[in-house]
Short mmCIF file of C-alpha atoms in Angstrom, two decimals:
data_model
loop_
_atom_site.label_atom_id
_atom_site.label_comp_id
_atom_site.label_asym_id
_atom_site.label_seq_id
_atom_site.Cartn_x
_atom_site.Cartn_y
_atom_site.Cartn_z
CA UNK W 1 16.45 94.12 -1.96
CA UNK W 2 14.05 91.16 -2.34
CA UNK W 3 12.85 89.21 0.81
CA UNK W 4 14.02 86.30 -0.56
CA UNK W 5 17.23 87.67 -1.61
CA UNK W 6 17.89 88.80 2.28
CA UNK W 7 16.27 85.89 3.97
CA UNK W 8 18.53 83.47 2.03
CA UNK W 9 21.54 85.85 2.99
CA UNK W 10 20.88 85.49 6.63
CA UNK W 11 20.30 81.77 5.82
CA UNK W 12 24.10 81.56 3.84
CA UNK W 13 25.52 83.64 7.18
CA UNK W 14 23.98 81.01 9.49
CA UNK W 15 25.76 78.20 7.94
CA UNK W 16 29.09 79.90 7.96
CA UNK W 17 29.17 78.69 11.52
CA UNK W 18 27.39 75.26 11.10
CA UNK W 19 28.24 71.89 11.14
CA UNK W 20 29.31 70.74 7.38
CA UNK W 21 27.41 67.26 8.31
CA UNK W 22 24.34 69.57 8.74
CA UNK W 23 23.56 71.43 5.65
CA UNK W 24 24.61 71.26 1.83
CA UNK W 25 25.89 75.28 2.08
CA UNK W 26 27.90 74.15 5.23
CA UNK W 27 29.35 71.70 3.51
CA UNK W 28 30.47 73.49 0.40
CA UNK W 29 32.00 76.25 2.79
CA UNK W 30 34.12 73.87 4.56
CA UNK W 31 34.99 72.10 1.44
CA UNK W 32 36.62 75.80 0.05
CA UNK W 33 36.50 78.57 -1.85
CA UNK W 34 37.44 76.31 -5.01
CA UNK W 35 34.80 73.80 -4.20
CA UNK W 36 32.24 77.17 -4.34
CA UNK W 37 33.46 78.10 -7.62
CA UNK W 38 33.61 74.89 -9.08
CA UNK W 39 30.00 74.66 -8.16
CA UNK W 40 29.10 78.34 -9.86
CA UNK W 41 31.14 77.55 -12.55
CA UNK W 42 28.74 74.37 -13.04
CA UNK W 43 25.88 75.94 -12.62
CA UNK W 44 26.58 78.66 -15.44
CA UNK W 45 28.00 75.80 -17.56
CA UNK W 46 24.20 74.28 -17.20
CA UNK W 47 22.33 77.52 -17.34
CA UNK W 48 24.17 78.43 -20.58
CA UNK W 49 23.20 75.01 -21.96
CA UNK W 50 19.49 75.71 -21.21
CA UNK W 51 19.60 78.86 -22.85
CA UNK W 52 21.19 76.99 -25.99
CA UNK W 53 17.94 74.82 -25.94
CA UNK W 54 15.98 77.95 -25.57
CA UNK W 55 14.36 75.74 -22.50
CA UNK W 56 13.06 78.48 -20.60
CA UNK W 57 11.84 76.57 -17.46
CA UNK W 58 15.03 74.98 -17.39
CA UNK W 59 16.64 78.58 -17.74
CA UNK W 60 14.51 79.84 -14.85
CA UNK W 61 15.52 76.39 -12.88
CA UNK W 62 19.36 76.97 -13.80
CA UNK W 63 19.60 80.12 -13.34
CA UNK W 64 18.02 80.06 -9.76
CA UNK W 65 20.87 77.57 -9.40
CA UNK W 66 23.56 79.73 -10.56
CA UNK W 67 22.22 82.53 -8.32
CA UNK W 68 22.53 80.51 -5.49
CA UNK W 69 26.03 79.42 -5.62
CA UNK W 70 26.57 82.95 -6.17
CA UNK W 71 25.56 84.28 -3.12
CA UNK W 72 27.31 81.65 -1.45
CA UNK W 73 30.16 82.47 -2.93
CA UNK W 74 29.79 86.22 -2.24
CA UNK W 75 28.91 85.45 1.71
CA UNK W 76 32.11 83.17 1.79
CA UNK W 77 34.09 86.15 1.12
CA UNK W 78 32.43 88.40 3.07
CA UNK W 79 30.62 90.06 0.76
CA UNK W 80 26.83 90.48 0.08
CA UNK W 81 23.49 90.30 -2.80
CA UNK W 82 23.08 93.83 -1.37
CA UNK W 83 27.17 94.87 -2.38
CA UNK W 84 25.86 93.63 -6.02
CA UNK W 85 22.97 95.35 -6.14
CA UNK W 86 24.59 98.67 -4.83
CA UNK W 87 27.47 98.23 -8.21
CA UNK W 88 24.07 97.37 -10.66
CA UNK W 89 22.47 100.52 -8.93
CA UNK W 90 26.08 102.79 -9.51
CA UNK W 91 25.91 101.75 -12.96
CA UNK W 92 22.37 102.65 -13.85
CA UNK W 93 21.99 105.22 -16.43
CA UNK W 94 25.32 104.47 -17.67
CA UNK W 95 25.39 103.56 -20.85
CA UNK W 96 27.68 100.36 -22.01
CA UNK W 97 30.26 102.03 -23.37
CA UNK W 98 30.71 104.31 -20.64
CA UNK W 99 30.61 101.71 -17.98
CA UNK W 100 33.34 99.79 -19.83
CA UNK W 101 35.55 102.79 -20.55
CA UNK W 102 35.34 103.74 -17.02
CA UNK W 103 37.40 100.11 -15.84
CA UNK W 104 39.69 101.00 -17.93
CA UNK W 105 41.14 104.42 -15.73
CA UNK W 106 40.57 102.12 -12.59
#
């Protein structure tokens, strides 16, 4: 995993426990789970609408964005990047199709 993708992890972790006056992420974790997706929902609404312009800075910005309020959203419910990663890794060599018929028998 990326340095910056576990630095900002520990980061996310910290603020579970801080003051929502202190910090933007404590904030959004007091304010709620909904409050967190209405925020990644945003976020892919904008990215999405970048991509549509074919804007890649803005892409690169939004997405970074998006990413973000993902991994908040993953550390509010006690998950982790590295969980995502781990399901990307599982998946690898799989082709489409497989992966897809595979949720399926779940």
């Amino acid at each position: 995993m990326s340095d910056v993708v576990e630095r900002l992890t520990e980061v996310l972790e910290a603020r579970k426990q801080a003051d929502p006056s202190s910090s933007y992420v404590a904030k959004l974790y007091g304010e709620g789970l909904d409050a967190i997706l209405k925020k990644v929902g945003e976020e892919a609404t904008e990215t999405i609408l970048a991509a549509k312009d074919e804007n890649l800075p803005q892409v690169i910005y939004e997405t970074a964005d998006l990413w973000f309020h993902s991994m908040v959203m993953l550390v509010h419910l006690g998950a982790k990047p590295a969980d995502v990663l781990a399901e990307l890794e599982r998946r690898f060599g799989l082709s489409g199709i497989e992966e897809k018929a595979g949720r399926r028998r779940k």
